[in-house]
PDB file of C-alpha atoms in Angstrom:
ATOM      1  CA  MET A   1      32.250 -34.903  35.332  1.00  0.00           C
ATOM      2  CA  ARG A   2      35.023 -33.719  37.919  1.00  0.00           C
ATOM      3  CA  THR A   3      37.729 -31.797  36.231  1.00  0.00           C
ATOM      4  CA  LYS A   4      40.362 -33.840  38.269  1.00  0.00           C
ATOM      5  CA  TYR A   5      39.508 -37.077  36.866  1.00  0.00           C
ATOM      6  CA  VAL A   6      39.527 -35.686  33.238  1.00  0.00           C
ATOM      7  CA  LEU A   7      43.015 -34.086  33.656  1.00  0.00           C
ATOM      8  CA  LYS A   8      44.310 -37.328  35.193  1.00  0.00           C
ATOM      9  CA  ARG A   9      43.065 -39.362  32.224  1.00  0.00           C
ATOM     10  CA  ILE A  10      44.556 -36.941  29.648  1.00  0.00           C
ATOM     11  CA  LEU A  11      47.923 -36.701  31.621  1.00  0.00           C
ATOM     12  CA  TYR A  12      48.008 -40.519  31.477  1.00  0.00           C
ATOM     13  CA  VAL A  13      48.301 -40.239  27.665  1.00  0.00           C
ATOM     14  CA  ILE A  14      51.760 -38.623  27.737  1.00  0.00           C
ATOM     15  CA  PRO A  15      53.852 -41.302  29.494  1.00  0.00           C
ATOM     16  CA  VAL A  16      51.995 -44.164  27.448  1.00  0.00           C
ATOM     17  CA  SER A  17      52.849 -42.294  24.247  1.00  0.00           C
ATOM     18  CA  LEU A  18      56.294 -41.743  25.130  1.00  0.00           C
ATOM     19  CA  GLY A  19      56.694 -45.461  26.237  1.00  0.00           C
ATOM     20  CA  VAL A  20      55.428 -46.619  22.996  1.00  0.00           C
ATOM     21  CA  LEU A  21      57.642 -44.444  20.936  1.00  0.00           C
ATOM     22  CA  ILE A  22      60.738 -45.565  22.749  1.00  0.00           C
ATOM     23  CA  VAL A  23      59.919 -49.262  22.648  1.00  0.00           C
ATOM     24  CA  VAL A  24      59.151 -49.136  18.960  1.00  0.00           C
ATOM     25  CA  PHE A  25      62.271 -47.250  18.145  1.00  0.00           C
ATOM     26  CA  LEU A  26      64.506 -49.533  20.031  1.00  0.00           C
ATOM     27  CA  LEU A  27      63.008 -52.686  18.805  1.00  0.00           C
ATOM     28  CA  LEU A  28      63.289 -51.575  15.145  1.00  0.00           C
ATOM     29  CA  HIS A  29      67.037 -50.504  15.587  1.00  0.00           C
ATOM     30  CA  LEU A  30      67.912 -53.714  17.480  1.00  0.00           C
ATOM     31  CA  MET A  31      66.497 -55.772  14.547  1.00  0.00           C
ATOM     32  CA  PRO A  32      69.167 -57.428  12.351  1.00  0.00           C
ATOM     33  CA  GLY A  33      69.801 -55.748   8.928  1.00  0.00           C
ATOM     34  CA  GLY A  34      69.252 -52.351   8.049  1.00  0.00           C
ATOM     35  CA  PRO A  35      67.937 -49.953   5.407  1.00  0.00           C
ATOM     36  CA  ALA A  36      71.465 -49.493   3.958  1.00  0.00           C
ATOM     37  CA  SER A  37      71.683 -53.174   3.066  1.00  0.00           C
ATOM     38  CA  ALA A  38      68.243 -52.915   1.556  1.00  0.00           C
ATOM     39  CA  LEU A  39      68.990 -49.880  -0.413  1.00  0.00           C
ATOM     40  CA  LEU A  40      72.324 -51.292  -1.799  1.00  0.00           C
ATOM     41  CA  GLY A  41      71.319 -55.020  -2.339  1.00  0.00           C
ATOM     42  CA  PRO A  42      73.002 -58.301  -1.423  1.00  0.00           C
ATOM     43  CA  GLU A  43      75.988 -57.437  -3.557  1.00  0.00           C
ATOM     44  CA  ALA A  44      77.146 -54.281  -1.737  1.00  0.00           C
ATOM     45  CA  THR A  45      80.484 -54.209  -0.011  1.00  0.00           C
ATOM     46  CA  ALA A  46      81.002 -53.459   3.655  1.00  0.00           C
ATOM     47  CA  GLU A  47      82.433 -50.098   2.553  1.00  0.00           C
ATOM     48  CA  ASP A  48      79.486 -49.119   0.723  1.00  0.00           C
ATOM     49  CA  VAL A  49      77.104 -50.106   3.433  1.00  0.00           C
ATOM     50  CA  ALA A  50      79.174 -48.156   5.981  1.00  0.00           C
ATOM     51  CA  ARG A  51      79.088 -45.032   3.849  1.00  0.00           C
ATOM     52  CA  VAL A  52      75.310 -45.162   3.439  1.00  0.00           C
ATOM     53  CA  ARG A  53      74.932 -45.713   7.122  1.00  0.00           C
ATOM     54  CA  ALA A  54      76.795 -42.599   7.634  1.00  0.00           C
ATOM     55  CA  GLN A  55      74.888 -40.537   5.229  1.00  0.00           C
ATOM     56  CA  LEU A  56      71.540 -41.715   6.934  1.00  0.00           C
ATOM     57  CA  GLY A  57      72.956 -41.079  10.395  1.00  0.00           C
ATOM     58  CA  LEU A  58      72.699 -44.754  11.312  1.00  0.00           C
ATOM     59  CA  ASP A  59      76.110 -44.904  12.458  1.00  0.00           C
ATOM     60  CA  GLN A  60      75.507 -42.642  15.658  1.00  0.00           C
ATOM     61  CA  ASN A  61      74.733 -44.127  19.035  1.00  0.00           C
ATOM     62  CA  ILE A  62      71.086 -45.355  19.280  1.00  0.00           C
ATOM     63  CA  PHE A  63      70.293 -43.176  22.071  1.00  0.00           C
ATOM     64  CA  VAL A  64      71.460 -40.221  20.141  1.00  0.00           C
ATOM     65  CA  GLN A  65      69.364 -41.267  17.188  1.00  0.00           C
ATOM     66  CA  LEU A  66      66.389 -41.587  19.632  1.00  0.00           C
ATOM     67  CA  PHE A  67      67.066 -38.033  20.846  1.00  0.00           C
ATOM     68  CA  VAL A  68      67.245 -36.589  17.590  1.00  0.00           C
ATOM     69  CA  TYR A  69      64.016 -38.521  16.276  1.00  0.00           C
ATOM     70  CA  MET A  70      62.198 -37.146  19.566  1.00  0.00           C
ATOM     71  CA  LYS A  71      63.349 -33.588  18.592  1.00  0.00           C
ATOM     72  CA  GLN A  72      61.892 -34.026  15.216  1.00  0.00           C
ATOM     73  CA  LEU A  73      58.453 -35.202  16.556  1.00  0.00           C
ATOM     74  CA  LEU A  74      58.183 -31.939  18.770  1.00  0.00           C
ATOM     75  CA  THR A  75      57.894 -29.931  15.383  1.00  0.00           C
ATOM     76  CA  PHE A  76      55.692 -32.820  14.051  1.00  0.00           C
ATOM     77  CA  ASP A  77      58.345 -33.816  11.575  1.00  0.00           C
ATOM     78  CA  PHE A  78      58.311 -37.615  10.751  1.00  0.00           C
ATOM     79  CA  GLY A  79      61.353 -37.265   8.452  1.00  0.00           C
ATOM     80  CA  ASN A  80      61.552 -38.767   5.008  1.00  0.00           C
ATOM     81  CA  SER A  81      61.287 -42.353   3.792  1.00  0.00           C
ATOM     82  CA  ILE A  82      64.656 -43.909   3.386  1.00  0.00           C
ATOM     83  CA  ILE A  83      63.431 -46.118   0.682  1.00  0.00           C
ATOM     84  CA  TYR A  84      61.035 -43.848  -1.360  1.00  0.00           C
ATOM     85  CA  SER A  85      62.844 -40.474  -0.526  1.00  0.00           C
ATOM     86  CA  ALA A  86      59.211 -39.086   0.231  1.00  0.00           C
ATOM     87  CA  SER A  87      57.846 -37.442   3.206  1.00  0.00           C
ATOM     88  CA  VAL A  88      56.557 -39.833   5.805  1.00  0.00           C
ATOM     89  CA  SER A  89      53.691 -37.511   6.734  1.00  0.00           C
ATOM     90  CA  SER A  90      52.436 -37.332   3.104  1.00  0.00           C
ATOM     91  CA  MET A  91      52.682 -41.061   2.948  1.00  0.00           C
ATOM     92  CA  LEU A  92      50.583 -41.617   6.013  1.00  0.00           C
ATOM     93  CA  LYS A  93      48.174 -38.774   5.180  1.00  0.00           C
ATOM     94  CA  SER A  94      47.438 -40.399   1.790  1.00  0.00           C
ATOM     95  CA  ALA A  95      46.979 -43.899   3.212  1.00  0.00           C
ATOM     96  CA  PHE A  96      45.301 -43.415   6.494  1.00  0.00           C
ATOM     97  CA  PRO A  97      41.837 -42.560   5.027  1.00  0.00           C
ATOM     98  CA  ALA A  98      41.728 -46.048   3.541  1.00  0.00           C
ATOM     99  CA  THR A  99      42.686 -47.630   6.849  1.00  0.00           C
ATOM    100  CA  LEU A 100      40.066 -45.556   8.655  1.00  0.00           C
ATOM    101  CA  GLU A 101      37.505 -46.486   6.023  1.00  0.00           C
ATOM    102  CA  LEU A 102      38.049 -49.992   6.333  1.00  0.00           C
ATOM    103  CA  ALA A 103      37.900 -49.825  10.148  1.00  0.00           C
ATOM    104  CA  ILE A 104      34.666 -48.160  10.251  1.00  0.00           C
ATOM    105  CA  VAL A 105      32.979 -50.384   7.677  1.00  0.00           C
ATOM    106  CA  ALA A 106      34.243 -53.444   9.711  1.00  0.00           C
ATOM    107  CA  MET A 107      32.749 -51.854  12.938  1.00  0.00           C
ATOM    108  CA  ILE A 108      29.406 -51.403  11.105  1.00  0.00           C
ATOM    109  CA  ILE A 109      29.491 -55.141  10.161  1.00  0.00           C
ATOM    110  CA  ALA A 110      30.587 -56.170  13.730  1.00  0.00           C
ATOM    111  CA  LEU A 111      27.925 -54.350  15.267  1.00  0.00           C
ATOM    112  CA  LEU A 112      25.149 -55.666  12.877  1.00  0.00           C
ATOM    113  CA  ILE A 113      26.230 -59.239  13.769  1.00  0.00           C
ATOM    114  CA  SER A 114      27.109 -58.771  17.471  1.00  0.00           C
ATOM    115  CA  LEU A 115      24.005 -56.810  18.593  1.00  0.00           C
ATOM    116  CA  PRO A 116      21.298 -59.102  17.784  1.00  0.00           C
ATOM    117  CA  LEU A 117      23.300 -62.286  18.576  1.00  0.00           C
ATOM    118  CA  GLY A 118      24.312 -60.961  22.017  1.00  0.00           C
ATOM    119  CA  ILE A 119      20.852 -60.032  22.965  1.00  0.00           C
ATOM    120  CA  LEU A 120      19.338 -63.132  21.664  1.00  0.00           C
ATOM    121  CA  SER A 121      21.735 -65.285  23.418  1.00  0.00           C
ATOM    122  CA  ALA A 122      21.026 -63.625  26.711  1.00  0.00           C
ATOM    123  CA  VAL A 123      17.268 -63.787  26.416  1.00  0.00           C
ATOM    124  CA  LYS A 124      17.328 -67.417  25.056  1.00  0.00           C
ATOM    125  CA  GLN A 125      19.923 -68.603  27.471  1.00  0.00           C
ATOM    126  CA  ASN A 126      21.051 -72.144  27.013  1.00  0.00           C
ATOM    127  CA  SER A 127      18.814 -72.563  24.042  1.00  0.00           C
ATOM    128  CA  TRP A 128      19.904 -73.839  20.624  1.00  0.00           C
ATOM    129  CA  ILE A 129      20.208 -70.022  19.587  1.00  0.00           C
ATOM    130  CA  ASP A 130      22.454 -69.421  22.407  1.00  0.00           C
ATOM    131  CA  ASN A 131      24.708 -72.370  21.773  1.00  0.00           C
ATOM    132  CA  ILE A 132      25.061 -71.656  18.026  1.00  0.00           C
ATOM    133  CA  SER A 133      25.716 -68.039  18.762  1.00  0.00           C
ATOM    134  CA  MET A 134      28.392 -68.764  21.298  1.00  0.00           C
ATOM    135  CA  PHE A 135      30.020 -71.412  19.072  1.00  0.00           C
ATOM    136  CA  LEU A 136      30.120 -68.957  16.132  1.00  0.00           C
ATOM    137  CA  ALA A 137      31.697 -66.191  18.541  1.00  0.00           C
ATOM    138  CA  GLN A 138      34.251 -68.684  19.725  1.00  0.00           C
ATOM    139  CA  LEU A 139      35.109 -69.626  16.096  1.00  0.00           C
ATOM    140  CA  GLY A 140      35.475 -65.828  15.271  1.00  0.00           C
ATOM    141  CA  ILE A 141      37.897 -65.275  18.098  1.00  0.00           C
ATOM    142  CA  SER A 142      39.949 -68.507  17.490  1.00  0.00           C
ATOM    143  CA  MET A 143      40.291 -67.987  13.657  1.00  0.00           C
ATOM    144  CA  PRO A 144      43.169 -65.664  12.629  1.00  0.00           C
ATOM    145  CA  VAL A 145      41.947 -62.778  10.423  1.00  0.00           C
ATOM    146  CA  PHE A 146      44.337 -63.535   7.528  1.00  0.00           C
ATOM    147  CA  TRP A 147      43.151 -67.140   7.404  1.00  0.00           C
ATOM    148  CA  MET A 148      39.515 -65.895   7.166  1.00  0.00           C
ATOM    149  CA  GLY A 149      40.651 -63.611   4.487  1.00  0.00           C
ATOM    150  CA  LEU A 150      42.111 -66.154   2.384  1.00  0.00           C
ATOM    151  CA  LEU A 151      39.175 -68.426   2.782  1.00  0.00           C
ATOM    152  CA  MET A 152      36.905 -65.642   1.738  1.00  0.00           C
ATOM    153  CA  ILE A 153      39.201 -65.108  -1.311  1.00  0.00           C
ATOM    154  CA  LEU A 154      39.096 -68.745  -2.252  1.00  0.00           C
ATOM    155  CA  LEU A 155      35.289 -68.897  -2.232  1.00  0.00           C
ATOM    156  CA  PHE A 156      34.052 -65.486  -3.351  1.00  0.00           C
ATOM    157  CA  SER A 157      36.871 -64.624  -5.849  1.00  0.00           C
ATOM    158  CA  VAL A 158      38.176 -67.895  -7.101  1.00  0.00           C
ATOM    159  CA  HIS A 159      35.329 -70.459  -6.959  1.00  0.00           C
ATOM    160  CA  LEU A 160      32.234 -68.268  -7.238  1.00  0.00           C
ATOM    161  CA  ASP A 161      33.794 -65.111  -8.974  1.00  0.00           C
ATOM    162  CA  TRP A 162      31.537 -62.555  -7.268  1.00  0.00           C
ATOM    163  CA  LEU A 163      33.885 -60.347  -5.511  1.00  0.00           C
ATOM    164  CA  PRO A 164      37.302 -58.724  -6.377  1.00  0.00           C
ATOM    165  CA  SER A 165      40.049 -60.203  -4.368  1.00  0.00           C
ATOM    166  CA  PHE A 166      42.373 -57.155  -4.141  1.00  0.00           C
ATOM    167  CA  GLY A 167      42.446 -53.298  -4.383  1.00  0.00           C
ATOM    168  CA  ARG A 168      40.271 -50.344  -3.420  1.00  0.00           C
ATOM    169  CA  GLY A 169      37.637 -48.648  -5.482  1.00  0.00           C
ATOM    170  CA  GLU A 170      36.651 -44.996  -5.096  1.00  0.00           C
ATOM    171  CA  PRO A 171      36.447 -43.765  -1.528  1.00  0.00           C
ATOM    172  CA  LEU A 172      33.143 -44.594  -0.099  1.00  0.00           C
ATOM    173  CA  LEU A 173      32.225 -40.896   0.775  1.00  0.00           C
ATOM    174  CA  SER A 174      33.104 -39.891  -2.888  1.00  0.00           C
ATOM    175  CA  ALA A 175      31.164 -42.753  -4.222  1.00  0.00           C
ATOM    176  CA  ILE A 176      28.132 -41.913  -2.235  1.00  0.00           C
ATOM    177  CA  GLY A 177      28.356 -38.409  -3.395  1.00  0.00           C
ATOM    178  CA  VAL A 178      28.597 -39.302  -7.128  1.00  0.00           C
ATOM    179  CA  TRP A 179      25.444 -41.545  -6.433  1.00  0.00           C
ATOM    180  CA  LEU A 180      23.462 -38.885  -4.921  1.00  0.00           C
ATOM    181  CA  SER A 181      24.415 -36.048  -7.178  1.00  0.00           C
ATOM    182  CA  GLN A 182      24.592 -37.966 -10.424  1.00  0.00           C
ATOM    183  CA  GLY A 183      22.335 -41.020  -9.835  1.00  0.00           C
ATOM    184  CA  ASP A 184      25.215 -43.324 -10.939  1.00  0.00           C
ATOM    185  CA  PHE A 185      25.260 -46.254  -8.555  1.00  0.00           C
ATOM    186  CA  SER A 186      27.973 -48.230 -10.507  1.00  0.00           C
ATOM    187  CA  VAL A 187      30.799 -46.285  -8.675  1.00  0.00           C
ATOM    188  CA  LEU A 188      29.342 -47.093  -5.239  1.00  0.00           C
ATOM    189  CA  ALA A 189      28.535 -50.679  -6.237  1.00  0.00           C
ATOM    190  CA  ASN A 190      32.349 -51.061  -7.112  1.00  0.00           C
ATOM    191  CA  SER A 191      33.682 -49.543  -4.125  1.00  0.00           C
ATOM    192  CA  LEU A 192      31.231 -51.776  -1.911  1.00  0.00           C
ATOM    193  CA  LYS A 193      32.486 -54.787  -3.790  1.00  0.00           C
ATOM    194  CA  LYS A 194      35.907 -54.173  -3.192  1.00  0.00           C
ATOM    195  CA  ILE A 195      35.625 -53.269   0.648  1.00  0.00           C
ATOM    196  CA  ILE A 196      33.117 -56.004   1.505  1.00  0.00           C
ATOM    197  CA  MET A 197      35.477 -58.863   2.101  1.00  0.00           C
ATOM    198  CA  PRO A 198      38.305 -57.164   3.992  1.00  0.00           C
ATOM    199  CA  ALA A 199      35.694 -55.335   6.052  1.00  0.00           C
ATOM    200  CA  ALA A 200      33.678 -58.784   6.866  1.00  0.00           C
ATOM    201  CA  ALA A 201      36.986 -60.497   7.766  1.00  0.00           C
ATOM    202  CA  LEU A 202      37.752 -57.777  10.300  1.00  0.00           C
ATOM    203  CA  GLY A 203      34.248 -57.447  11.229  1.00  0.00           C
ATOM    204  CA  ILE A 204      33.508 -61.047  12.170  1.00  0.00           C
ATOM    205  CA  MET A 205      36.675 -61.106  14.272  1.00  0.00           C
ATOM    206  CA  GLY A 206      35.304 -57.926  16.149  1.00  0.00           C
ATOM    207  CA  SER A 207      31.751 -59.102  16.466  1.00  0.00           C
ATOM    208  CA  ALA A 208      32.631 -62.297  18.390  1.00  0.00           C
ATOM    209  CA  MET A 209      34.149 -60.462  21.338  1.00  0.00           C
ATOM    210  CA  ILE A 210      31.429 -57.794  21.367  1.00  0.00           C
ATOM    211  CA  SER A 211      28.593 -60.441  21.287  1.00  0.00           C
ATOM    212  CA  ARG A 212      30.153 -62.329  24.201  1.00  0.00           C
ATOM    213  CA  MET A 213      30.273 -59.150  26.004  1.00  0.00           C
ATOM    214  CA  ILE A 214      26.662 -58.227  25.368  1.00  0.00           C
ATOM    215  CA  ARG A 215      25.470 -61.595  26.472  1.00  0.00           C
ATOM    216  CA  SER A 216      27.408 -61.540  29.701  1.00  0.00           C
ATOM    217  CA  THR A 217      26.204 -57.998  30.598  1.00  0.00           C
ATOM    218  CA  MET A 218      22.645 -58.749  29.547  1.00  0.00           C
ATOM    219  CA  LEU A 219      22.476 -61.822  31.854  1.00  0.00           C
ATOM    220  CA  ASP A 220      23.718 -59.941  34.892  1.00  0.00           C
ATOM    221  CA  VAL A 221      20.994 -57.121  34.164  1.00  0.00           C
ATOM    222  CA  LEU A 222      18.139 -59.617  33.408  1.00  0.00           C
ATOM    223  CA  ASP A 223      18.519 -61.057  36.895  1.00  0.00           C
ATOM    224  CA  MET A 224      18.111 -57.587  38.572  1.00  0.00           C
ATOM    225  CA  ASP A 225      15.033 -56.894  40.686  1.00  0.00           C
ATOM    226  CA  TYR A 226      13.792 -53.903  38.517  1.00  0.00           C
ATOM    227  CA  ILE A 227      13.517 -56.239  35.506  1.00  0.00           C
ATOM    228  CA  ARG A 228      11.219 -58.592  37.394  1.00  0.00           C
ATOM    229  CA  THR A 229       9.294 -55.511  38.657  1.00  0.00           C
ATOM    230  CA  ALA A 230       8.772 -54.204  35.010  1.00  0.00           C
ATOM    231  CA  ARG A 231       7.549 -57.697  33.941  1.00  0.00           C
ATOM    232  CA  ALA A 232       5.346 -57.968  36.850  1.00  0.00           C
ATOM    233  CA  LYS A 233       3.841 -54.731  35.990  1.00  0.00           C
ATOM    234  CA  GLY A 234       3.056 -56.118  32.537  1.00  0.00           C
ATOM    235  CA  THR A 235       5.557 -53.932  30.600  1.00  0.00           C
ATOM    236  CA  GLY A 236       5.991 -55.417  27.103  1.00  0.00           C
ATOM    237  CA  ARG A 237       8.790 -57.876  26.434  1.00  0.00           C
ATOM    238  CA  PHE A 238      10.423 -55.938  23.880  1.00  0.00           C
ATOM    239  CA  LYS A 239      10.412 -52.786  25.894  1.00  0.00           C
ATOM    240  CA  VAL A 240      11.705 -54.665  29.183  1.00  0.00           C
ATOM    241  CA  ILE A 241      14.662 -56.128  26.822  1.00  0.00           C
ATOM    242  CA  MET A 242      15.578 -53.025  24.917  1.00  0.00           C
ATOM    243  CA  LYS A 243      14.727 -50.057  27.171  1.00  0.00           C
ATOM    244  CA  HIS A 244      15.383 -51.442  30.644  1.00  0.00           C
ATOM    245  CA  ALA A 245      17.879 -54.478  30.377  1.00  0.00           C
ATOM    246  CA  PHE A 246      19.962 -53.407  27.308  1.00  0.00           C
ATOM    247  CA  ARG A 247      20.061 -49.731  28.257  1.00  0.00           C
ATOM    248  CA  ASN A 248      21.664 -50.615  31.675  1.00  0.00           C
ATOM    249  CA  ALA A 249      23.873 -53.129  30.085  1.00  0.00           C
ATOM    250  CA  LEU A 250      25.317 -50.431  27.729  1.00  0.00           C
ATOM    251  CA  PRO A 251      28.433 -48.989  29.725  1.00  0.00           C
ATOM    252  CA  PRO A 252      30.651 -52.074  29.386  1.00  0.00           C
ATOM    253  CA  VAL A 253      29.388 -52.836  25.601  1.00  0.00           C
ATOM    254  CA  VAL A 254      30.461 -49.105  24.732  1.00  0.00           C
ATOM    255  CA  THR A 255      33.783 -49.799  26.264  1.00  0.00           C
ATOM    256  CA  ILE A 256      34.348 -52.899  24.483  1.00  0.00           C
ATOM    257  CA  VAL A 257      33.163 -51.512  21.154  1.00  0.00           C
ATOM    258  CA  ALA A 258      35.285 -48.552  21.378  1.00  0.00           C
ATOM    259  CA  LEU A 259      38.532 -50.718  22.281  1.00  0.00           C
ATOM    260  CA  GLN A 260      37.438 -53.045  19.309  1.00  0.00           C
ATOM    261  CA  PHE A 261      37.644 -50.193  17.023  1.00  0.00           C
ATOM    262  CA  GLY A 262      41.094 -49.614  17.912  1.00  0.00           C
ATOM    263  CA  ALA A 263      41.916 -53.121  17.607  1.00  0.00           C
ATOM    264  CA  LEU A 264      40.462 -53.078  14.164  1.00  0.00           C
ATOM    265  CA  LEU A 265      42.803 -50.185  13.259  1.00  0.00           C
ATOM    266  CA  GLY A 266      45.733 -52.255  14.269  1.00  0.00           C
ATOM    267  CA  GLY A 267      44.328 -55.539  13.035  1.00  0.00           C
ATOM    268  CA  SER A 268      43.936 -54.003   9.552  1.00  0.00           C
ATOM    269  CA  ILE A 269      47.663 -54.389   8.816  1.00  0.00           C
ATOM    270  CA  VAL A 270      47.354 -58.051   8.296  1.00  0.00           C
ATOM    271  CA  THR A 271      44.078 -57.775   6.379  1.00  0.00           C
ATOM    272  CA  GLU A 272      45.350 -54.961   4.303  1.00  0.00           C
ATOM    273  CA  THR A 273      48.228 -57.055   3.082  1.00  0.00           C
ATOM    274  CA  VAL A 274      46.039 -60.121   2.304  1.00  0.00           C
ATOM    275  CA  PHE A 275      43.637 -57.973   0.401  1.00  0.00           C
ATOM    276  CA  SER A 276      46.238 -55.418  -1.303  1.00  0.00           C
ATOM    277  CA  TRP A 277      44.273 -52.621   0.505  1.00  0.00           C
ATOM    278  CA  PRO A 278      46.246 -49.301  -0.016  1.00  0.00           C
ATOM    279  CA  GLY A 279      46.322 -48.258   3.669  1.00  0.00           C
ATOM    280  CA  VAL A 280      48.879 -47.865   6.426  1.00  0.00           C
ATOM    281  CA  GLY A 281      49.098 -51.546   6.878  1.00  0.00           C
ATOM    282  CA  GLN A 282      50.619 -52.216   3.483  1.00  0.00           C
ATOM    283  CA  ILE A 283      52.960 -49.330   4.144  1.00  0.00           C
ATOM    284  CA  ILE A 284      54.111 -50.843   7.441  1.00  0.00           C
ATOM    285  CA  VAL A 285      54.800 -54.274   5.931  1.00  0.00           C
ATOM    286  CA  THR A 286      56.691 -52.948   3.124  1.00  0.00           C
ATOM    287  CA  ALA A 287      58.672 -50.541   5.372  1.00  0.00           C
ATOM    288  CA  ILE A 288      59.445 -53.296   7.733  1.00  0.00           C
ATOM    289  CA  LEU A 289      60.765 -55.663   4.926  1.00  0.00           C
ATOM    290  CA  ASN A 290      63.005 -52.666   3.769  1.00  0.00           C
ATOM    291  CA  ARG A 291      64.075 -51.663   7.225  1.00  0.00           C
ATOM    292  CA  ASP A 292      62.447 -48.103   6.469  1.00  0.00           C
ATOM    293  CA  TYR A 293      62.832 -47.058   9.964  1.00  0.00           C
ATOM    294  CA  PRO A 294      61.164 -43.515   9.710  1.00  0.00           C
ATOM    295  CA  VAL A 295      58.121 -44.971   8.081  1.00  0.00           C
ATOM    296  CA  VAL A 296      57.598 -47.982  10.567  1.00  0.00           C
ATOM    297  CA  GLN A 297      58.214 -45.647  13.558  1.00  0.00           C
ATOM    298  CA  ALA A 298      55.623 -43.149  12.257  1.00  0.00           C
ATOM    299  CA  ALA A 299      53.000 -45.520  11.257  1.00  0.00           C
ATOM    300  CA  ILE A 300      52.990 -47.692  14.340  1.00  0.00           C
ATOM    301  CA  PHE A 301      53.228 -44.416  16.417  1.00  0.00           C
ATOM    302  CA  LEU A 302      50.288 -43.194  14.715  1.00  0.00           C
ATOM    303  CA  ILE A 303      48.224 -46.283  15.449  1.00  0.00           C
ATOM    304  CA  ALA A 304      49.221 -46.574  18.808  1.00  0.00           C
ATOM    305  CA  ILE A 305      48.335 -42.851  19.599  1.00  0.00           C
ATOM    306  CA  LEU A 306      44.909 -43.592  18.113  1.00  0.00           C
ATOM    307  CA  PHE A 307      44.430 -46.518  20.381  1.00  0.00           C
ATOM    308  CA  VAL A 308      45.517 -44.461  23.435  1.00  0.00           C
ATOM    309  CA  LEU A 309      43.139 -41.691  22.367  1.00  0.00           C
ATOM    310  CA  ILE A 310      40.352 -43.983  21.909  1.00  0.00           C
ATOM    311  CA  ASN A 311      41.111 -45.336  25.357  1.00  0.00           C
ATOM    312  CA  LEU A 312      40.915 -42.056  26.806  1.00  0.00           C
ATOM    313  CA  VAL A 313      37.536 -41.284  25.107  1.00  0.00           C
ATOM    314  CA  VAL A 314      36.260 -44.485  26.430  1.00  0.00           C
ATOM    315  CA  ASP A 315      37.414 -43.531  29.905  1.00  0.00           C
ATOM    316  CA  LEU A 316      35.475 -40.030  29.719  1.00  0.00           C
ATOM    317  CA  LEU A 317      32.435 -41.550  28.190  1.00  0.00           C
ATOM    318  CA  TYR A 318      32.211 -44.238  30.879  1.00  0.00           C
ATOM    319  CA  ALA A 319      32.414 -41.466  33.423  1.00  0.00           C
ATOM    320  CA  VAL A 320      29.593 -39.810  31.719  1.00  0.00           C
ATOM    321  CA  ILE A 321      27.478 -42.909  31.689  1.00  0.00           C
ATOM    322  CA  ASN A 322      28.340 -44.131  35.005  1.00  0.00           C
ATOM    323  CA  PRO A 323      28.960 -40.930  37.338  1.00  0.00           C
ATOM    324  CA  LYS A 324      30.319 -43.098  40.109  1.00  0.00           C
ATOM    325  CA  ILE A 325      33.559 -43.724  38.203  1.00  0.00           C
ATOM    326  CA  ASN A 326      34.738 -40.207  38.677  1.00  0.00           C
ATOM    327  CA  GLN A 327      34.251 -40.309  42.334  1.00  0.00           C
ATOM    328  CA  GLY A 328      37.323 -42.699  42.791  1.00  0.00           C
TER     329      GLY A 328
END
């Protein structure tokens, strides 16, 4: 991989990250209301609100506030929560593992659904399998994740009473450790019961897009001359599909999988709220309602930076898989 290509992609991260920071900061501060009113309540006088705004530094020019905040970020200081008076960094540090865990399990579910469906749809083009798979994919794309989550709660928690509707159990890695070291599967079972519904709601949404991409790229590859040659030589059907067709259809699939993982990190905001999952999403929603600017800015900035970094990794991986990319 050429060094020039890598440096160029890495340098793109700087202006994009700066742009995200500025847009988020300005949009939050232009919203009606403010943390002073949220802190003091509806009965507060204008003098009390003005006094608290001055204490918080919110009475300064918005561009002065932006400059101060950017100076803080240079030292990785996200400030303190206005509502909870706690370090924003510590709040995100405690909540982010839950969000990451949810996104990883959701991606595993998405791949378990999308890989067989996408490949079967391409191999059985225009068959009943293809039609049903693409109908389900279209349904998954069209249905909002919060609506799917509510339907799952209604079915599996309210009517069937199979799964808990909210909360998080022991972190999965810790639960797996307890199972392996002590032979106690109950802790892991409880964790899986609590994560399966929110992860499935997110995973179904992600699988819809991935399965459509797999089908599309597989159809293009299956029409290639080398596929017909492999079949003419008597190569087994499974080997032709998986080794020759799917392997060469992989680059765009890797791209969409990585981007979908970034989308799952962002999409978990709504899902965490529906299922009361104690991750970054819940923190963002609570902070927005209370106009807790430092928390919202830091949390959204964190998710945006992760998405930018995922895009960077995709670009670099794509260049490894397809060397022609870094020649441009």
